[in-house]
Coordinates of C-alpha atoms and ligand atoms in Angstrom, one line a residue:
X1 CA 47.5 25.8 35.1
X2 CA 44.7 26.4 33.0
X3 CA 47.0 28.8 30.9
X4 CA 47.7 25.9 28.8
X5 CA 44.5 26.2 27.5
X6 CA 44.5 29.7 26.5
X7 CA 46.2 30.8 23.1
X8 CA 46.7 27.3 22.0
X9 CA 43.8 25.2 20.6
X10 CA 44.2 21.8 19.1
X11 CA 43.8 21.6 15.2
X12 CA 40.9 19.1 15.7
X13 CA 38.8 22.2 17.5
X14 CA 37.3 25.4 15.6
X15 CA 38.9 29.0 16.4
X16 CA 36.0 31.2 16.0
X17 CA 35.2 31.6 12.3
X18 CA 36.4 28.4 11.0
X19 CA 35.0 25.5 9.3
X20 CA 35.9 22.0 9.3
X21 CA 38.3 21.0 6.5
X22 CA 38.2 17.5 4.5
X23 CA 40.9 16.0 7.0
X24 CA 39.2 16.0 10.1
X25 CA 40.7 19.3 11.2
X26 CA 39.7 23.0 11.1
X27 CA 40.8 25.7 8.7
X28 CA 39.4 29.2 7.8
X29 CA 37.7 29.6 4.5
X30 CA 39.1 31.4 1.7
X31 CA 36.4 34.0 0.3
X32 CA 34.8 33.2 -3.1
X33 CA 37.3 35.8 -5.2
X34 CA 40.5 33.6 -4.1
X35 CA 38.8 30.5 -4.4
X36 CA 38.1 31.5 -8.0
X37 CA 41.6 32.5 -8.5
X38 CA 42.7 29.1 -7.3
X39 CA 40.1 27.3 -9.6
X40 CA 41.2 29.2 -12.6
X41 CA 44.9 28.4 -11.9
X42 CA 44.9 25.1 -10.5
X43 CA 41.8 23.5 -12.1
X44 CA 40.0 20.4 -10.4
X45 CA 41.0 17.9 -12.9
X46 CA 41.9 14.5 -11.3
X47 CA 40.3 15.7 -8.0
X48 CA 42.3 16.1 -4.9
X49 CA 43.7 13.7 -2.0
X50 CA 40.2 14.4 -0.3
X51 CA 37.5 15.2 -3.3
X52 CA 36.9 13.2 -6.4
X53 CA 37.1 15.5 -9.8
X54 CA 33.4 15.5 -10.0
X55 CA 32.6 16.8 -6.5
X56 CA 35.6 19.4 -6.9
X57 CA 34.5 20.6 -9.9
X58 CA 30.9 21.1 -8.8
X59 CA 32.1 22.9 -5.6
X60 CA 34.1 25.2 -8.0
X61 CA 31.4 25.6 -10.3
X62 CA 29.0 26.8 -7.6
X63 CA 31.7 29.2 -6.5
X64 CA 31.8 30.8 -10.0
X65 CA 28.0 31.3 -9.7
X66 CA 28.2 32.8 -6.6
X67 CA 30.8 35.4 -7.8
X68 CA 28.7 35.7 -11.2
X69 CA 25.4 36.5 -9.0
X70 CA 27.6 39.0 -6.7
X71 CA 29.7 40.9 -9.2
X72 CA 29.2 39.3 -13.0
X73 CA 31.4 42.0 -14.8
X74 CA 34.4 41.5 -12.3
X75 CA 34.0 37.9 -12.8
X76 CA 34.2 38.0 -16.3
X77 CA 37.2 40.5 -16.0
X78 CA 39.0 38.2 -14.1
X79 CA 38.6 35.2 -16.1
X80 CA 39.8 37.1 -19.0
X81 CA 42.7 38.3 -17.3
X82 CA 43.8 35.1 -15.8
X83 CA 43.5 33.5 -19.2
X84 CA 44.5 36.2 -21.6
X85 CA 47.7 36.7 -19.6
X86 CA 48.8 33.3 -19.4
X87 CA 48.7 33.0 -15.5
X88 CA 47.1 29.5 -15.6
X89 CA 48.7 26.3 -16.9
X90 CA 45.5 25.3 -18.4
X91 CA 42.7 27.1 -20.0
X92 CA 40.2 24.6 -19.2
X93 CA 38.7 26.2 -16.1
X94 CA 38.6 29.8 -17.6
X95 CA 36.3 28.1 -20.6
X96 CA 34.2 26.7 -17.9
X97 CA 33.7 29.8 -16.1
X98 CA 33.2 32.1 -18.9
X99 CA 30.5 29.7 -19.9
X100 CA 28.6 30.0 -16.5
X101 CA 29.1 33.6 -16.9
X102 CA 27.5 33.6 -20.4
X103 CA 24.7 31.4 -19.3
X104 CA 23.9 32.4 -15.8
X105 CA 24.7 36.0 -15.4
X106 CA 22.3 38.7 -15.8
X107 CA 22.2 40.6 -19.3
X108 CA 25.2 42.7 -18.9
X109 CA 27.2 39.8 -17.6
X110 CA 26.1 37.3 -20.2
X111 CA 26.6 40.4 -22.9
X112 CA 30.6 40.9 -21.5
X113 CA 31.0 37.2 -21.3
X114 CA 30.1 36.5 -24.9
X115 CA 32.0 39.7 -26.2
X116 CA 35.1 38.1 -24.6
X117 CA 34.9 34.7 -26.0
X118 CA 37.7 35.5 -28.7
X119 CA 39.9 36.3 -25.9
X120 CA 39.4 33.2 -23.9
X121 CA 38.5 31.0 -26.6
X122 CA 41.4 31.8 -28.6
X123 CA 42.1 28.6 -31.2
X124 CA 39.7 26.2 -32.6
X125 CA 39.7 23.6 -29.4
X126 CA 39.0 26.3 -26.9
X127 CA 36.0 26.9 -29.0
X128 CA 35.1 23.2 -29.0
X129 CA 35.3 23.1 -25.2
X130 CA 33.3 26.3 -24.6
X131 CA 30.4 24.5 -26.9
X132 CA 30.4 21.6 -24.6
X133 CA 29.9 23.6 -21.7
X134 CA 27.5 25.9 -23.2
X135 CA 25.3 22.4 -24.3
X136 CA 25.9 21.1 -20.6
X137 CA 24.7 24.6 -19.1
X138 CA 21.3 24.7 -21.1
X139 CA 22.1 24.8 -24.8
X140 CA 22.2 27.4 -27.2
X141 CA 20.0 30.5 -27.6
X142 CA 20.2 33.7 -29.7
X143 CA 23.3 35.0 -27.9
X144 CA 25.2 31.9 -28.2
X145 CA 24.5 31.8 -31.9
X146 CA 25.6 35.1 -32.3
X147 CA 28.8 34.8 -30.2
X148 CA 29.7 31.7 -32.2
X149 CA 29.2 33.7 -35.5
X150 CA 31.2 36.5 -34.3
X151 CA 34.3 34.4 -33.3
X152 CA 34.6 32.9 -37.2
X153 CA 33.9 36.3 -38.5
X154 CA 36.3 38.7 -36.4
X155 CA 39.3 36.3 -36.5
X156 CA 42.0 37.5 -39.0
X157 CA 41.5 35.4 -42.2
X158 CA 45.4 34.0 -42.2
X159 CA 44.7 32.8 -38.5
X160 CA 41.2 31.3 -39.4
X161 CA 42.7 29.4 -42.0
X162 CA 45.5 28.1 -39.7
X163 CA 42.6 27.1 -37.3
X164 CA 40.8 25.6 -40.1
X165 CA 43.9 23.3 -40.8
X166 CA 45.3 22.7 -37.3
X167 CA 42.1 21.7 -35.3
X168 CA 39.3 20.2 -37.4
X169 CA 37.8 18.4 -34.3
X170 CA 38.1 17.8 -30.6
X171 CA 35.9 16.2 -28.1
X172 CA 32.6 15.4 -30.0
X173 CA 32.5 18.8 -31.8
X174 CA 33.8 20.1 -35.4
X175 CA 34.0 23.4 -37.2
X176 CA 31.5 21.9 -39.3
X177 CA 29.0 21.5 -36.4
X178 CA 29.7 24.8 -34.8
X179 CA 29.2 26.6 -38.3
X180 CA 26.2 24.6 -39.0
X181 CA 24.6 26.0 -35.8
X182 CA 25.9 29.5 -36.0
X183 CA 25.6 30.1 -39.6
X184 CA 27.8 33.2 -40.0
X185 CA 27.2 35.4 -42.9
X186 CA 29.9 37.6 -44.6
X187 CA 30.8 39.2 -48.1
X188 CA 34.4 38.8 -47.9
X189 CA 35.3 35.9 -50.4
X190 CA 38.4 34.6 -48.9
X191 CA 36.5 34.4 -45.4
X192 CA 33.8 32.5 -47.0
X193 CA 36.1 30.1 -49.1
X194 CA 37.8 29.3 -45.7
X195 CA 34.4 28.4 -44.1
X196 CA 33.1 26.7 -46.9
X197 CA 36.0 24.5 -46.7
X198 CA 35.4 23.8 -43.0
X199 CA 32.0 22.7 -43.8
X200 CA 32.5 20.8 -47.2
X201 CA 35.8 20.8 -48.4
X202 CA 36.6 21.9 -51.8
X203 CA 36.3 20.2 -55.1
X204 CA 39.4 19.8 -57.7
X205 CA 42.2 20.5 -55.4
X206 CA 45.1 20.5 -58.2
X207 CA 49.0 20.4 -58.1
X208 CA 48.9 24.3 -58.8
X209 CA 49.0 26.6 -55.8
X210 CA 45.8 28.4 -54.8
X211 CA 46.4 32.2 -56.1
X212 CA 44.9 33.7 -52.9
X213 CA 47.9 34.1 -50.2
X214 CA 45.7 33.1 -47.5
X215 CA 43.9 30.0 -49.2
X216 CA 47.0 28.7 -50.4
X217 CA 47.7 27.3 -46.9
X218 CA 44.6 25.1 -47.1
X219 CA 45.6 24.2 -50.7
X220 CA 49.1 23.4 -48.9
X221 CA 47.3 21.1 -46.6
X222 CA 45.5 19.2 -48.9
X223 CA 48.2 18.7 -51.3
X224 CA 50.3 17.4 -48.3
X225 CA 47.5 14.7 -47.6
X226 CA 47.8 13.2 -50.8
X227 CA 51.5 13.6 -52.2
X228 CA 53.7 10.5 -52.1
X229 CA 56.6 12.7 -52.8
X230 CA 58.8 13.1 -49.9
X231 CA 60.7 16.2 -51.2
X232 CA 57.5 17.8 -52.2
X233 CA 56.1 17.3 -48.7
X234 CA 59.1 18.9 -47.4
X235 CA 58.8 22.0 -49.9
X236 CA 55.1 22.1 -49.0
X237 CA 56.0 22.5 -45.1
X238 CA 58.7 24.7 -45.5
X239 CA 57.0 27.2 -48.2
X240 CA 53.6 27.1 -46.4
X241 CA 54.6 26.8 -42.5
X242 CA 52.5 24.0 -42.2
X243 CA 52.0 22.9 -38.5
X244 CA 53.0 19.4 -37.3
X245 CA 49.1 18.6 -36.9
X246 CA 49.0 18.6 -41.0
X247 CA 51.8 16.4 -41.5
X248 CA 50.8 12.7 -42.1
X249 CA 51.9 10.5 -38.9
X250 CA 53.8 8.4 -41.4
X251 CA 56.3 11.1 -42.4
X252 CA 57.1 12.0 -38.9
X253 CA 59.9 9.6 -38.6
X254 CA 62.1 11.8 -40.8
X255 CA 64.6 14.2 -39.5
X256 CA 64.4 16.2 -42.6
X257 CA 60.5 16.5 -42.0
X258 CA 61.1 17.7 -38.6
X259 CA 63.9 20.2 -39.7
X260 CA 61.6 21.8 -42.2
X261 CA 59.0 22.3 -39.4
X262 CA 61.2 23.8 -37.0
X263 CA 61.4 27.2 -38.1
X264 CA 57.8 28.2 -38.0
X265 CA 57.0 25.5 -35.3
X266 CA 55.1 27.3 -32.2
X267 CA 56.7 27.1 -29.0
X268 CA 53.9 24.9 -27.6
X269 CA 54.5 22.4 -30.4
X270 CA 58.1 22.7 -29.9
X271 CA 58.4 21.8 -26.1
X272 CA 55.7 18.9 -26.7
X273 CA 58.1 17.5 -29.2
X274 CA 61.5 17.9 -28.0
X275 CA 61.7 14.1 -27.4
X276 CA 60.3 13.3 -30.8
X277 CA 62.8 15.3 -32.6
X278 CA 65.6 14.1 -30.5
X279 CA 64.5 10.4 -31.1
X280 CA 64.5 10.9 -34.8
X281 CA 67.8 12.3 -34.8
X282 CA 67.0 16.0 -35.5
X283 CA 68.3 17.3 -32.3
X284 CA 71.8 16.2 -31.5
X285 CA 74.3 17.9 -29.5
X286 CA 76.1 21.0 -31.1
X287 CA 73.7 21.0 -34.1
X288 CA 72.0 24.1 -35.8
X289 CA 68.7 22.6 -34.6
X290 CA 69.7 22.4 -30.8
X291 CA 70.9 26.0 -31.0
X292 CA 67.6 27.2 -32.8
X293 CA 65.5 25.3 -30.1
X294 CA 67.9 26.8 -27.2
X295 CA 67.4 30.2 -28.6
X296 CA 63.4 29.9 -28.7
X297 CA 63.6 28.5 -25.0
X298 CA 65.5 31.8 -24.0
X299 CA 63.5 34.2 -25.7
X300 CA 61.5 35.4 -22.8
X301 CA 59.2 37.9 -24.6
X302 CA 58.3 35.2 -27.3
X303 CA 57.6 32.4 -24.6
X304 CA 55.4 35.2 -22.8
X305 CA 53.8 35.9 -26.2
X306 CA 53.0 32.1 -26.8
X307 CA 51.6 31.7 -23.2
X308 CA 54.0 29.0 -22.2
X309 CA 53.5 28.4 -18.4
X310 CA 56.3 27.8 -16.1
X311 CA 54.2 24.1 -15.2
X312 CA 54.2 22.9 -18.8
X313 CA 58.0 23.6 -19.0
X314 CA 58.5 21.8 -15.7
X315 CA 56.5 18.8 -17.2
X316 CA 58.9 19.0 -20.2
X317 CA 62.0 19.2 -18.5
X318 CA 60.9 16.4 -16.4
X319 CA 59.8 14.2 -19.2
X320 CA 62.7 15.2 -21.6
X321 CA 65.5 14.3 -19.4
X322 CA 64.2 11.1 -18.5
X323 CA 64.9 10.1 -21.9
X324 CA 61.6 8.4 -22.8
X325 CA 57.7 9.5 -22.7
X326 CA 55.2 8.4 -19.8
X327 CA 53.4 6.4 -22.5
X328 CA 54.6 4.5 -25.5
X329 CA 57.7 3.2 -26.7
X330 CA 59.6 6.4 -27.6
X331 CA 63.1 6.9 -26.0
X332 CA 65.9 9.4 -26.6
X333 CA 69.2 10.5 -25.4
X334 CA 68.7 13.9 -23.9
X335 CA 70.8 16.8 -24.8
X336 CA 72.1 18.5 -21.9
X337 CA 71.8 22.0 -23.4
X338 CA 68.0 21.7 -23.7
X339 CA 67.6 20.4 -20.3
X340 CA 69.5 23.3 -19.2
X341 CA 67.4 25.8 -21.5
X342 CA 64.0 24.1 -20.0
X343 CA 65.5 24.7 -16.4
X344 CA 66.0 28.4 -17.0
X345 CA 62.9 28.8 -19.1
X346 CA 60.8 27.6 -16.0
X347 CA 62.2 30.8 -14.0
X348 CA 61.9 33.3 -16.3
X349 CA 58.3 32.1 -17.2
X350 CA 57.3 33.7 -13.8
X351 CA 56.7 37.6 -13.7
X352 CA 59.9 39.3 -12.9
X353 CA 60.7 39.6 -9.2
X354 CA 63.2 42.1 -7.3
X355 CA 64.5 40.6 -4.1
X356 CA 63.3 42.4 -0.9
X357 CA 65.8 41.2 1.1
X358 CA 63.7 39.9 3.6
X359 CA 64.1 36.8 5.5
X360 CA 61.9 33.9 4.0
X361 CA 61.2 30.4 5.6
X362 CA 59.9 28.3 2.6
X363 CA 57.7 25.7 4.6
X364 CA 56.8 22.6 2.3
X365 CA 54.0 20.5 3.5
X366 CA 55.0 16.8 2.3
X367 CA 52.4 14.9 4.0
X368 CA 50.4 12.1 2.4
X369 CA 47.8 14.3 0.7
X370 CA 50.3 16.6 -1.3
X371 CA 51.4 13.2 -2.7
X372 CA 48.6 12.2 -4.9
X373 CA 46.8 13.6 -7.9
X374 CA 48.4 16.3 -10.2
X375 CA 47.9 19.9 -10.8
X376 CA 46.1 20.9 -13.2
X377 CA 45.9 17.6 -14.5
X378 CA 49.7 17.8 -15.4
X379 CA 51.1 14.3 -15.4
X380 CA 53.4 13.5 -12.6
X381 CA 53.3 17.3 -10.9
X382 CA 51.8 16.4 -7.7
X383 CA 51.1 19.3 -5.5
X384 CA 54.1 18.4 -3.5
X385 CA 56.5 18.3 -6.4
X386 CA 54.8 21.6 -7.6
X387 CA 55.5 23.3 -4.0
X388 CA 59.1 22.5 -4.4
X389 CA 59.2 24.2 -7.9
X390 CA 57.6 27.3 -6.8
X391 CA 59.5 27.5 -3.4
X392 CA 62.6 27.2 -5.7
X393 CA 61.4 30.2 -8.0
X394 CA 61.3 32.4 -4.5
X395 CA 64.8 31.1 -3.4
X396 CA 66.2 32.1 -6.5
X397 CA 65.5 35.6 -6.1
X398 CA 65.7 35.9 -2.3
X399 CA 69.0 35.2 -0.9
X400 CA 68.2 34.9 2.4
X401 CA 66.0 31.9 2.6
X402 CA 65.8 28.6 4.2
X403 CA 63.7 25.4 3.2
X404 CA 62.0 23.0 5.5
X405 CA 59.7 20.2 5.2
X406 CA 56.8 19.1 7.6
X407 CA 54.3 16.8 8.1
X408 CA 53.2 15.9 11.5
X409 CA 57.2 16.3 12.0
X410 CA 59.9 18.1 10.8
X411 CA 61.4 16.4 7.8
X412 CA 65.0 17.3 6.5
X413 CA 64.8 18.9 2.9
X414 CA 68.0 18.7 0.8
X415 CA 67.0 21.1 -2.0
X416 CA 68.6 24.5 -3.1
X417 CA 68.4 26.9 -5.9
X418 CA 71.8 25.9 -7.0
X419 CA 70.2 22.5 -8.2
X420 CA 68.6 21.9 -11.7
X421 CA 64.9 21.0 -11.3
X422 CA 64.8 17.9 -12.2
X423 CA 67.5 16.9 -9.2
X424 CA 65.3 19.0 -6.7
X425 CA 62.1 17.3 -7.8
X426 CA 63.7 13.7 -7.2
X427 CA 65.1 14.9 -3.7
X428 CA 61.6 15.7 -2.7
X429 CA 59.8 12.5 -4.2
X430 CA 61.6 10.4 -2.1
X431 CA 60.4 11.8 1.2
X432 CA 58.3 9.5 3.5
X433 CA 54.6 10.6 3.9
X434 CA 53.2 11.7 7.1
X435 CA 50.3 13.3 8.8
X436 CA 49.6 17.2 8.4
X437 CA 50.4 20.1 11.0
X438 CA 50.8 23.2 9.5
X439 CA 51.5 24.9 12.6
X440 CA 55.1 23.5 12.6
X441 CA 57.0 25.8 10.8
X442 CA 56.2 28.8 13.1
X443 CA 56.4 26.3 16.1
X444 CA 60.0 25.5 15.0
X445 CA 61.4 28.9 14.3
X446 CA 60.1 30.1 17.6
X447 CA 61.8 27.0 19.6
X448 CA 65.0 27.6 17.6
X449 CA 64.6 31.3 17.5
X450 CA 65.1 31.3 13.9
X451 CA 64.5 35.2 12.7
X452 CA 61.8 34.9 9.9
X453 CA 60.2 37.9 8.2
X454 CA 58.0 35.9 5.9
X455 CA 56.8 32.3 6.5
X456 CA 55.8 30.9 3.1
X457 CA 53.7 27.8 3.7
X458 CA 53.0 25.6 0.5
X459 CA 50.0 23.4 1.2
X460 CA 46.7 21.8 0.3
X461 CA 45.5 23.8 3.9
X462 CA 44.0 20.3 5.2
X463 CA 45.6 20.5 8.7
X464 CA 44.8 18.5 11.6
X465 CA 47.3 17.3 13.5
X466 CA 48.8 19.5 15.8
X467 CA 48.2 20.6 19.3
X468 CA 47.9 24.2 18.2
X469 CA 46.3 26.1 15.2
X470 CA 48.9 27.7 12.6
X471 CA 47.6 31.1 13.3
X472 CA 48.0 30.6 17.1
X473 CA 51.7 29.7 16.3
X474 CA 52.1 32.5 14.5
X475 CA 50.8 34.9 17.0
X476 CA 53.0 33.3 19.6
X477 CA 55.9 33.6 17.2
X478 CA 55.7 37.3 16.9
X479 CA 55.2 37.8 20.7
X480 CA 58.2 35.9 21.7
X481 CA 60.3 37.1 19.0
X482 CA 59.2 40.8 18.5
X483 CA 59.3 40.1 14.6
X484 CA 56.2 41.1 12.8
X485 CA 56.4 38.0 10.9
X486 CA 54.1 37.7 7.6
X487 CA 52.6 34.2 6.7
X488 CA 51.7 33.8 3.1
X489 CA 50.0 30.6 2.1
X490 CA 50.7 28.9 -1.4
X491 CA 47.4 27.2 -1.8
X492 CA 48.3 24.1 -4.0
X493 CA 44.6 22.4 -4.3
X494 CA 41.8 24.4 -5.6
X495 CA 39.6 23.7 -2.3
X496 CA 38.0 26.3 0.2
X497 CA 40.2 25.9 2.9
X498 CA 43.1 28.2 4.3
X499 CA 45.4 28.1 7.5
X500 CA 45.5 31.9 6.9
X501 CA 43.2 34.3 9.2
X502 CA 41.5 36.6 6.7
X503 CA 40.9 39.0 9.4
X504 CA 44.6 39.5 9.7
X505 CA 46.3 41.8 7.2
X506 CA 49.6 40.1 7.9
X507 CA 48.2 37.0 6.2
X508 CA 48.2 36.5 2.6
X509 CA 46.7 33.7 0.3
X510 CA 47.9 33.0 -3.4
X511 CA 47.2 30.4 -5.6
X512 CA 50.3 28.1 -6.2
X513 CA 51.3 28.1 -10.0
X514 CA 50.2 31.4 -10.7
X515 CA 52.9 32.9 -12.9
X516 CA 52.4 36.2 -10.9
X517 CA 52.6 34.4 -7.5
X518 CA 56.0 34.9 -6.8
X519 CA 55.7 38.7 -7.5
X520 CA 52.8 39.1 -5.3
X521 CA 54.8 37.2 -2.4
X522 CA 57.4 39.8 -3.0
X523 CA 55.3 42.6 -3.0
X524 CA 53.5 41.6 0.1
X525 CA 57.0 40.7 2.0
X526 CA 57.9 44.6 1.0
X527 CA 54.6 45.6 2.6
Ligands
CA1 CA1 48.0 16.5 4.3

């Protein structure tokens, strides 16, 4: 009769090697490299159900410091890889981590971190944020000054001119502030003129275009600020590819102004302004502008180059199809072909995956903690909604799959890859909340004799409500069925917990919303 105590431990008791999680249960701890990935991809903005943003951020900063102390160069390489390849929805965690490496690392780490600055801080806004982190971590030294100076000196002049007019200041920093600290020196007349304009502006901007092909963009920006002639403004936008940040807001109710901006508009700006462009009447069914937008959204290579993250597309889809913004009074009638293009764009924004033919159980944690806060601070995308979207990516590739939802009990899930994402999101949003037992997917599959090769569990790993630990449930499933089933934990919150046993080679941790996650899951499933 003692047998019932063996091989099954309640989740409120620790297995060897486990630590207490935030929910009153016990989980394994991920190693610092896995946690670094989670932080770089999921961030800590808005905190989690269990931890305030401040605590979660401080914990993650400590993890970055440990990685930097352990292997500084590896840490910097990881930061650059995740940021530069567009694997993360936001660049903020990478900037913070790079600043930690730049200020806290040993000599070679600091050097590598500063050298990587242009690859991680690719636009003015990034650089302003990096400056704020540097300030918080102890301020400016010689190496910092040199790195900032180099940022202004190494960038291609036409890109630098665009930075100058597009992002003049953000979060208490401006180019003027940075240039006064870094004072870069160059003999290049064009570059000097850009830097001088950033600090002081120019005197005597006339009606005649500047003769320098790079500086003429700054001239056009200055001219657009003062002209009262609508036709001239539209011509300036078309002729000099002015971005929307450079167009006076009172002109933005005019569809012709948006029509002039659209051909040179970057994908990020286009996706953010779909509602606006529809509201002002530019994007109408069957119009050439809609065609252009749909073509852009379908250009996978261009979307990758612009580092458009699937999470941004999910947010855009959710907002655009609802026909109004989350704030303000802007409303529009969504154009169906654009909604469909956003839906398709979401899937193609992930790294391409070949089907494995393995049987996948896609198990979604729909407990209470998954319904609060937002992944990477993206409005409306709770870990629960993010889980459904991520699971649909795998379901779209793997024909042999089943969905299940769990909290402390099984929860029927009516989602399928045939659905459009916003329908699936709506379906999962309406499910009641419960306590958390991450062992349920395996226990359910064992009890019902469901053949599963790969359990994909989408969760925050805060499990506590079960009479048996998830790893024990998996071991039991393997024994009873004879299937060497694997477990993939798709972590949806940047905490340190995992239900996967790090000592078991058949278990894997990936960070939810890593664009590479579906491909990694597929490689792992294949062995
Ligand atoms: Ca929970």
